[in-house]
CSV table of C-alpha atoms in Angstrom, one decimal:
chain,number,residue,atom,x,y,z
A,1,UNK,CA,53.9,6.6,-29.6
A,2,UNK,CA,57.4,5.3,-30.6
A,3,UNK,CA,60.1,7.1,-32.6
A,4,UNK,CA,59.2,5.4,-35.9
A,5,UNK,CA,55.6,6.6,-35.6
A,6,UNK,CA,56.9,10.1,-34.7
A,7,UNK,CA,59.1,10.1,-37.8
A,8,UNK,CA,56.1,9.1,-39.9
A,9,UNK,CA,54.5,12.4,-39.1
A,10,UNK,CA,57.4,14.2,-40.8
A,11,UNK,CA,57.3,11.8,-43.8
A,12,UNK,CA,53.6,12.4,-44.2
A,13,UNK,CA,54.1,16.2,-43.9
A,14,UNK,CA,56.8,16.1,-46.6
A,15,UNK,CA,54.5,14.2,-49.0
A,16,UNK,CA,51.6,16.6,-48.2
A,17,UNK,CA,53.7,19.7,-49.0
A,18,UNK,CA,55.2,18.2,-52.1
A,19,UNK,CA,51.8,17.1,-53.3
A,20,UNK,CA,50.5,20.6,-52.7
A,21,UNK,CA,53.3,22.1,-54.7
A,22,UNK,CA,52.8,19.7,-57.6
A,23,UNK,CA,49.1,20.4,-57.7
A,24,UNK,CA,49.6,24.2,-57.6
A,25,UNK,CA,52.2,24.0,-60.4
A,26,UNK,CA,49.8,21.9,-62.5
A,27,UNK,CA,46.9,24.3,-61.9
A,28,UNK,CA,49.1,27.2,-62.9
A,29,UNK,CA,50.1,25.4,-66.2
A,30,UNK,CA,46.5,24.6,-67.2
A,31,UNK,CA,44.9,27.8,-65.9
A,32,UNK,CA,43.2,29.5,-68.8
A,33,UNK,CA,40.4,31.9,-69.5
A,34,UNK,CA,38.0,29.0,-70.0
A,35,UNK,CA,38.6,27.3,-66.7
A,36,UNK,CA,38.6,30.7,-64.9
A,37,UNK,CA,35.3,31.5,-66.6
A,38,UNK,CA,33.7,28.3,-65.3
A,39,UNK,CA,34.9,28.9,-61.8
A,40,UNK,CA,33.6,32.5,-62.0
A,41,UNK,CA,30.2,31.2,-63.0
A,42,UNK,CA,30.1,28.7,-60.2
A,43,UNK,CA,31.1,31.2,-57.5
A,44,UNK,CA,29.7,34.5,-58.8
A,45,UNK,CA,26.5,33.9,-56.8
A,46,UNK,CA,27.1,33.3,-53.1
A,47,UNK,CA,24.4,30.7,-52.8
A,48,UNK,CA,25.6,28.8,-55.8
A,49,UNK,CA,29.2,28.9,-54.4
A,50,UNK,CA,28.1,27.5,-51.1
A,51,UNK,CA,26.1,24.8,-52.8
A,52,UNK,CA,29.1,23.8,-55.0
A,53,UNK,CA,31.4,23.7,-52.0
A,54,UNK,CA,28.9,21.6,-50.0
A,55,UNK,CA,28.4,19.1,-52.9
A,56,UNK,CA,32.2,18.7,-53.5
A,57,UNK,CA,32.7,18.1,-49.8
A,58,UNK,CA,29.8,15.7,-49.4
A,59,UNK,CA,31.1,13.7,-52.3
A,60,UNK,CA,34.6,13.2,-50.8
A,61,UNK,CA,33.6,13.5,-47.1
A,62,UNK,CA,36.4,15.9,-46.4
A,63,UNK,CA,36.2,19.6,-45.9
A,64,UNK,CA,40.0,19.5,-45.9
A,65,UNK,CA,40.0,18.2,-49.5
A,66,UNK,CA,37.8,21.1,-50.6
A,67,UNK,CA,39.7,23.8,-48.8
A,68,UNK,CA,43.0,22.5,-50.1
A,69,UNK,CA,41.7,22.6,-53.6
A,70,UNK,CA,40.4,26.2,-53.0
A,71,UNK,CA,43.9,27.2,-51.7
A,72,UNK,CA,45.4,25.7,-54.9
A,73,UNK,CA,42.9,27.6,-57.1
A,74,UNK,CA,43.6,30.9,-55.4
A,75,UNK,CA,47.4,30.3,-55.5
A,76,UNK,CA,47.2,29.6,-59.2
A,77,UNK,CA,45.3,32.8,-59.8
A,78,UNK,CA,42.2,31.0,-61.0
A,79,UNK,CA,39.9,32.2,-58.2
A,80,UNK,CA,39.7,35.4,-56.3
A,81,UNK,CA,39.5,35.6,-52.6
A,82,UNK,CA,35.9,36.7,-52.7
A,83,UNK,CA,35.0,33.7,-54.7
A,84,UNK,CA,36.8,31.4,-52.4
A,85,UNK,CA,34.7,32.5,-49.4
A,86,UNK,CA,31.6,30.8,-50.7
A,87,UNK,CA,33.3,27.5,-51.4
A,88,UNK,CA,34.9,27.5,-47.9
A,89,UNK,CA,31.5,28.1,-46.3
A,90,UNK,CA,30.0,25.3,-48.4
A,91,UNK,CA,32.8,23.0,-47.4
A,92,UNK,CA,31.8,23.4,-43.7
A,93,UNK,CA,28.2,22.5,-44.6
A,94,UNK,CA,29.1,19.5,-46.7
A,95,UNK,CA,31.3,17.9,-44.1
A,96,UNK,CA,28.2,17.0,-42.1
A,97,UNK,CA,27.1,14.6,-44.8
A,98,UNK,CA,28.4,11.1,-45.1
A,99,UNK,CA,30.1,10.2,-48.4
A,100,UNK,CA,33.2,8.5,-49.9
A,101,UNK,CA,36.6,8.0,-48.2
A,102,UNK,CA,38.9,10.2,-50.2
A,103,UNK,CA,42.0,8.7,-48.5
A,104,UNK,CA,41.2,5.3,-50.0
A,105,UNK,CA,41.1,6.7,-53.5
A,106,UNK,CA,44.3,8.7,-53.1
A,107,UNK,CA,46.7,5.9,-54.4
A,108,UNK,CA,44.5,5.5,-57.5
A,109,UNK,CA,44.4,9.2,-58.2
A,110,UNK,CA,48.1,9.5,-57.7
A,111,UNK,CA,48.8,6.5,-60.1
A,112,UNK,CA,46.4,8.0,-62.7
A,113,UNK,CA,48.3,11.3,-62.5
A,114,UNK,CA,51.7,9.7,-62.8
A,115,UNK,CA,50.5,7.6,-65.8
A,116,UNK,CA,49.5,10.7,-67.6
A,117,UNK,CA,52.8,12.5,-66.8
A,118,UNK,CA,55.0,9.6,-68.0
A,119,UNK,CA,53.1,7.9,-70.9
A,120,UNK,CA,51.1,10.8,-72.5
A,121,UNK,CA,52.9,13.2,-74.8
A,122,UNK,CA,50.3,16.0,-74.9
A,123,UNK,CA,51.4,18.9,-72.7
A,124,UNK,CA,48.0,19.7,-71.4
A,125,UNK,CA,47.2,16.1,-70.3
A,126,UNK,CA,50.6,16.0,-68.6
A,127,UNK,CA,49.7,19.1,-66.6
A,128,UNK,CA,46.4,17.5,-65.7
A,129,UNK,CA,48.3,14.4,-64.6
A,130,UNK,CA,50.5,16.6,-62.5
A,131,UNK,CA,47.4,18.0,-60.7
A,132,UNK,CA,46.0,14.5,-60.1
A,133,UNK,CA,49.4,13.2,-58.9
A,134,UNK,CA,49.9,16.1,-56.6
A,135,UNK,CA,46.4,15.7,-55.2
A,136,UNK,CA,46.9,12.0,-54.7
A,137,UNK,CA,50.3,12.4,-53.0
A,138,UNK,CA,48.8,15.2,-50.8
A,139,UNK,CA,46.2,12.9,-49.4
A,140,UNK,CA,48.6,10.0,-49.1
A,141,UNK,CA,50.7,12.3,-46.9
A,142,UNK,CA,47.6,13.2,-44.9
A,143,UNK,CA,46.8,9.5,-44.4
A,144,UNK,CA,50.4,8.9,-43.3
A,145,UNK,CA,50.3,11.6,-40.7
A,146,UNK,CA,46.9,10.4,-39.5
A,147,UNK,CA,48.2,6.8,-39.3
A,148,UNK,CA,51.3,7.9,-37.3
A,149,UNK,CA,49.0,9.7,-34.8
A,150,UNK,CA,46.5,6.8,-34.7
A,151,UNK,CA,47.8,5.4,-31.3
A,152,UNK,CA,46.7,8.7,-29.7
A,153,UNK,CA,43.1,7.7,-30.4
A,154,UNK,CA,43.3,4.9,-27.8
A,155,UNK,CA,45.8,6.5,-25.5
A,156,UNK,CA,44.4,6.2,-22.0
A,157,UNK,CA,45.7,9.6,-20.9
A,158,UNK,CA,43.9,11.3,-23.9
A,159,UNK,CA,40.6,9.4,-23.2
A,160,UNK,CA,40.8,10.3,-19.5
A,161,UNK,CA,41.5,14.0,-20.3
A,162,UNK,CA,38.6,14.2,-22.7
A,163,UNK,CA,36.3,12.7,-20.1
A,164,UNK,CA,37.1,15.5,-17.7
A,165,UNK,CA,36.8,18.4,-20.1
A,166,UNK,CA,33.8,20.3,-18.8
A,167,UNK,CA,35.5,23.7,-18.9
A,168,UNK,CA,34.5,25.3,-22.2
A,169,UNK,CA,37.9,26.8,-22.9
A,170,UNK,CA,39.8,23.6,-22.1
A,171,UNK,CA,37.3,21.6,-24.1
A,172,UNK,CA,37.8,23.8,-27.2
A,173,UNK,CA,41.6,23.8,-26.9
A,174,UNK,CA,41.7,20.0,-26.5
A,175,UNK,CA,39.3,19.4,-29.4
A,176,UNK,CA,41.3,21.7,-31.7
A,177,UNK,CA,44.7,20.2,-30.7
A,178,UNK,CA,43.5,16.6,-31.0
A,179,UNK,CA,41.9,17.1,-34.4
A,180,UNK,CA,45.0,18.9,-35.6
A,181,UNK,CA,47.2,16.0,-34.5
A,182,UNK,CA,45.2,13.2,-36.1
A,183,UNK,CA,44.5,15.3,-39.3
A,184,UNK,CA,40.9,14.4,-39.6
A,185,UNK,CA,37.8,16.1,-38.2
A,186,UNK,CA,35.6,13.1,-39.2
A,187,UNK,CA,37.8,10.7,-37.2
A,188,UNK,CA,37.9,13.1,-34.3
A,189,UNK,CA,34.1,13.5,-34.2
A,190,UNK,CA,33.7,9.7,-34.6
A,191,UNK,CA,36.0,9.2,-31.5
A,192,UNK,CA,34.0,11.8,-29.6
A,193,UNK,CA,30.7,10.0,-30.5
A,194,UNK,CA,32.1,6.6,-29.4
A,195,UNK,CA,33.2,8.1,-26.0
A,196,UNK,CA,29.8,9.7,-25.6
A,197,UNK,CA,28.0,6.5,-26.5
A,198,UNK,CA,30.0,4.7,-23.8
A,199,UNK,CA,29.1,7.2,-21.2
A,200,UNK,CA,32.7,8.4,-20.9
A,201,UNK,CA,31.9,11.9,-22.1
A,202,UNK,CA,28.7,13.9,-21.2
A,203,UNK,CA,27.0,15.7,-24.0
A,204,UNK,CA,27.1,19.0,-22.1
A,205,UNK,CA,30.9,18.9,-22.1
A,206,UNK,CA,31.3,17.2,-25.5
A,207,UNK,CA,29.9,20.2,-27.3
A,208,UNK,CA,32.9,22.3,-26.5
A,209,UNK,CA,35.3,19.6,-27.7
A,210,UNK,CA,33.2,19.5,-30.9
A,211,UNK,CA,33.5,23.2,-31.4
A,212,UNK,CA,37.3,22.9,-31.0
A,213,UNK,CA,37.4,20.1,-33.5
A,214,UNK,CA,36.0,22.5,-36.1
A,215,UNK,CA,38.9,24.8,-35.5
A,216,UNK,CA,41.4,22.0,-35.5
A,217,UNK,CA,40.4,20.8,-39.0
A,218,UNK,CA,41.8,24.1,-40.3
A,219,UNK,CA,45.3,22.8,-39.8
A,220,UNK,CA,45.2,21.0,-43.1
A,221,UNK,CA,44.6,24.2,-45.0
A,222,UNK,CA,47.3,26.0,-43.0
A,223,UNK,CA,49.8,23.4,-44.0
A,224,UNK,CA,48.6,23.6,-47.6
A,225,UNK,CA,49.2,27.4,-47.7
A,226,UNK,CA,52.8,27.0,-46.7
A,227,UNK,CA,55.0,28.4,-49.5
A,228,UNK,CA,52.0,29.7,-51.5
A,229,UNK,CA,50.9,33.2,-52.5
A,230,UNK,CA,49.6,35.8,-50.1
A,231,UNK,CA,46.0,35.4,-51.4
A,232,UNK,CA,46.2,31.6,-50.9
A,233,UNK,CA,47.2,32.3,-47.2
A,234,UNK,CA,44.3,34.6,-46.9
A,235,UNK,CA,41.9,31.9,-48.1
A,236,UNK,CA,43.2,29.7,-45.2
A,237,UNK,CA,42.7,32.7,-42.9
A,238,UNK,CA,39.1,32.9,-44.0
A,239,UNK,CA,38.6,29.2,-43.2
A,240,UNK,CA,40.1,29.7,-39.7
A,241,UNK,CA,38.0,32.9,-39.1
A,242,UNK,CA,34.8,31.1,-40.1
A,243,UNK,CA,35.3,28.4,-37.5
A,244,UNK,CA,36.7,30.6,-34.8
A,245,UNK,CA,33.8,33.0,-35.1
A,246,UNK,CA,31.3,30.1,-35.1
A,247,UNK,CA,32.9,28.7,-32.0
A,248,UNK,CA,32.7,32.0,-30.1
A,249,UNK,CA,29.0,32.4,-31.1
A,250,UNK,CA,28.0,28.9,-30.2
A,251,UNK,CA,30.0,28.8,-27.0
A,252,UNK,CA,28.1,31.9,-25.8
A,253,UNK,CA,24.8,30.5,-27.0
A,254,UNK,CA,25.3,27.2,-25.2
A,255,UNK,CA,26.4,28.9,-22.0
A,256,UNK,CA,23.4,31.3,-22.0
A,257,UNK,CA,20.6,29.1,-23.4
A,258,UNK,CA,19.7,25.5,-22.6
A,259,UNK,CA,20.6,24.3,-26.1
A,260,UNK,CA,22.2,21.0,-25.0
A,261,UNK,CA,19.2,20.1,-22.9
A,262,UNK,CA,16.8,20.7,-25.8
A,263,UNK,CA,18.9,18.5,-28.1
A,264,UNK,CA,19.2,15.8,-25.4
A,265,UNK,CA,15.4,15.9,-25.0
A,266,UNK,CA,14.8,15.7,-28.8
A,267,UNK,CA,17.5,13.2,-29.7
A,268,UNK,CA,17.9,10.2,-27.4
A,269,UNK,CA,21.1,8.7,-28.9
A,270,UNK,CA,24.4,10.3,-27.7
A,271,UNK,CA,26.0,9.7,-31.1
A,272,UNK,CA,23.0,11.3,-32.8
A,273,UNK,CA,23.2,14.3,-30.4
A,274,UNK,CA,26.8,15.1,-31.4
A,275,UNK,CA,25.9,14.6,-35.1
A,276,UNK,CA,23.0,17.0,-34.7
A,277,UNK,CA,25.1,19.6,-32.9
A,278,UNK,CA,27.8,19.3,-35.6
A,279,UNK,CA,25.2,19.9,-38.3
A,280,UNK,CA,23.5,22.8,-36.4
A,281,UNK,CA,26.9,24.4,-35.8
A,282,UNK,CA,28.0,24.4,-39.5
A,283,UNK,CA,24.6,25.3,-41.0
A,284,UNK,CA,23.9,28.1,-38.5
A,285,UNK,CA,27.4,29.6,-38.8
A,286,UNK,CA,27.1,29.5,-42.6
A,287,UNK,CA,23.7,31.2,-42.5
A,288,UNK,CA,24.9,33.9,-40.0
A,289,UNK,CA,28.2,34.6,-42.0
A,290,UNK,CA,26.8,34.3,-45.5
A,291,UNK,CA,25.9,38.1,-45.7
A,292,UNK,CA,29.4,38.9,-44.3
A,293,UNK,CA,31.4,36.9,-46.8
A,294,UNK,CA,33.0,39.9,-48.5
A,295,UNK,CA,33.7,41.3,-45.0
A,296,UNK,CA,35.6,38.1,-44.1
A,297,UNK,CA,37.7,38.5,-47.3
A,298,UNK,CA,38.5,42.1,-46.4
A,299,UNK,CA,39.4,41.1,-42.8
A,300,UNK,CA,41.7,38.4,-44.1
A,301,UNK,CA,43.4,41.1,-46.3
A,302,UNK,CA,43.9,43.3,-43.3
A,303,UNK,CA,45.2,40.5,-41.2
A,304,UNK,CA,47.6,39.5,-43.9
A,305,UNK,CA,48.5,42.7,-45.8
A,306,UNK,CA,50.7,42.7,-48.9
A,307,UNK,CA,54.3,42.6,-48.1
A,308,UNK,CA,56.6,45.5,-48.9
A,309,UNK,CA,60.1,44.8,-50.1
A,310,UNK,CA,62.6,45.9,-47.5
A,311,UNK,CA,65.2,48.5,-48.4
A,312,UNK,CA,68.6,48.6,-46.8
A,313,UNK,CA,69.5,51.9,-45.3
A,314,UNK,CA,72.2,53.9,-47.2
A,315,UNK,CA,71.8,51.9,-50.4
A,316,UNK,CA,68.7,53.6,-52.0
A,317,UNK,CA,69.4,55.1,-55.5
A,318,UNK,CA,67.1,57.5,-57.2
A,319,UNK,CA,67.3,59.8,-60.2
A,320,UNK,CA,68.0,63.5,-59.2
A,321,UNK,CA,68.5,65.3,-62.5
A,322,UNK,CA,69.7,64.8,-66.0
A,323,UNK,CA,72.7,66.9,-67.2
A,324,UNK,CA,74.4,67.3,-70.6
A,325,UNK,CA,77.7,65.4,-70.8
A,326,UNK,CA,80.5,66.8,-72.8
A,327,UNK,CA,83.1,64.5,-74.3
A,328,UNK,CA,86.0,65.9,-76.2
A,329,UNK,CA,84.5,69.3,-76.3
A,330,UNK,CA,81.3,68.1,-77.9
A,331,UNK,CA,77.9,67.2,-76.5
A,332,UNK,CA,78.0,63.4,-76.0
A,333,UNK,CA,74.4,62.9,-74.6
A,334,UNK,CA,72.8,63.0,-71.2
A,335,UNK,CA,74.3,62.0,-67.9
A,336,UNK,CA,72.4,60.7,-64.9
A,337,UNK,CA,73.2,61.9,-61.4
A,338,UNK,CA,72.0,59.7,-58.6
A,339,UNK,CA,71.7,60.4,-54.9
């Protein structure tokens, strides 16, 4: 990885953050009671919310895309934290289904948004264009970061390290770090499947890398939450909690029960084995945590409490009492004494 590729990471990050800011600003401008009412109807029921999140993610084949949009909705005040939980859960289910490549459509979306902003005079359409332009720029930034990290996918040291990761903790850490670096859980899982198909990685060790990849994909939402409201950061926290809790549960289950042996016996192809475990992980974690969605929202609020404005010592002013003020021998009104 040379210096130019390394700088490409920062350029992609700059585009990503600017796109997120544009999208959030546009959402705030068009946020109205009608749109909020639509989102409330779609997410009021937890099952409907999970289904909507899964369908959106399946369409764009990116749980990152869905969670970034959810962060934007929460940041714009169009969605509550409790509503966001269900869409985030659905995003994790939808990512197991093959769909479109959102990165390939990003330039078209960005161009459409800029066209509306420049050539259309209606304010509402301009704000919609700002949303589209921000979303397109955001994913162009993601693609830029992913492309800059592409050499790591074939870096011999990484491949060798992955082939020796039989320790659960090391496998999880490596999977999370590798996915965070290349900014794509789909690409990361695909690389793992290729290595497994070539016999470089054994399925019994690959499952831990796979669990870590689910944690690493949260980095996109973490980046998207930079500079946003407290509630938007909490939505990101829920996404991270979901995958961490799922990883802890599945790691224990795999260590205690012969889950990998059963999957190997039922599914002969190494690629299909990883795909099956990926689907089982996300579906089972969603089913287990679905009754606890509101608890996850409260836990995120406790982990990220509202900030209190700091007060400098010795500069606090408060009203003590009101006293009559006499000016020129006549009552001139009330005076305020402060301590």
